[in-house]
C-alpha atoms as one frame of an Amber mdcrd trajectory, in Angstrom:
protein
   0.000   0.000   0.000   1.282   3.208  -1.061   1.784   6.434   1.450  -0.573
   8.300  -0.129  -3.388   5.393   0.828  -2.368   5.671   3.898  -2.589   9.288
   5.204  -5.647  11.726   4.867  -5.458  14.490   2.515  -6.840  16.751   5.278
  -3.804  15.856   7.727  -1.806  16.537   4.938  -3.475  20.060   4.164  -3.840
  20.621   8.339  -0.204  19.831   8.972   0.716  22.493   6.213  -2.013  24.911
   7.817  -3.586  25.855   4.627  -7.623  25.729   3.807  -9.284  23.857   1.630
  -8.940  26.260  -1.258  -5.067  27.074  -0.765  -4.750  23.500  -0.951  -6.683
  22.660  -3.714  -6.381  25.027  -6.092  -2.608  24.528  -5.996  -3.134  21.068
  -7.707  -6.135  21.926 -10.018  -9.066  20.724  -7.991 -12.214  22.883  -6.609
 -12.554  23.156  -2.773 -15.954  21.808  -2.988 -14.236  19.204  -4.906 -11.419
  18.618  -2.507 -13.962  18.656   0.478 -15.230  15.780  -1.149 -11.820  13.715
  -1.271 -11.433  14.546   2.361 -14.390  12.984   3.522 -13.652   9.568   2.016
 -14.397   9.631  -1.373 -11.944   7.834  -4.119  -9.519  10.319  -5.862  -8.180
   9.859  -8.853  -4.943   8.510  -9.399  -3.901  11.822 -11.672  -4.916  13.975
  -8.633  -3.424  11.641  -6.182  -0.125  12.219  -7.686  -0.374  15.775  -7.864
  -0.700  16.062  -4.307   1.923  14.125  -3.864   4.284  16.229  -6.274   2.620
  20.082  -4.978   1.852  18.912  -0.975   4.495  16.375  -0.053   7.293  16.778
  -2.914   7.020  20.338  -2.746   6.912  21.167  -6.568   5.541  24.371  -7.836
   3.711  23.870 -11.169   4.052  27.126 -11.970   8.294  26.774 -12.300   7.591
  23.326 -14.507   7.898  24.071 -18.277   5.020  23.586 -20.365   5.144  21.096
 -23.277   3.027  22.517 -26.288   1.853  21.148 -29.286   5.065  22.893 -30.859
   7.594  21.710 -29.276   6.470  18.190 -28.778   6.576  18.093 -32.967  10.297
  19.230 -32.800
């Protein structure tokens, strides 16, 4: 079983002392949305590992380059 199975997304977002839409938003996802993975329902792999990159990695998206359409042809 995998960390991320293991501990709560709110103890995660608690122990960092940020609300529900700091948190969220950082990784892409509504607060009503997120409020909804903290009280037990399933979240998506893609989102799992984005909190995992932004909340416990520490990664800021906004310093990753972007791939476009472009440059992926190149």
């Amino acid at each position: 079983m995998k960390i991320l199975e293991l501990v709560n997304p709110r103890e995660i977002r608690r122990r960092l002392g940020l609300n529900q839409e700091e948190f969220w938003t950082r990784i892409g996802v509504t607060q009503s949305g997120g409020s909804r993975y903290e009280s037990g329902r399933t979240m998506p792999k893609p989102v799992r590992q984005l909190l995992r990159l932004v909340h416990v990695e520490r990664v800021d998206l906004s310093r990753v380059k972007k791939r476009t359409s472009r440059s992926s042809t190149i």
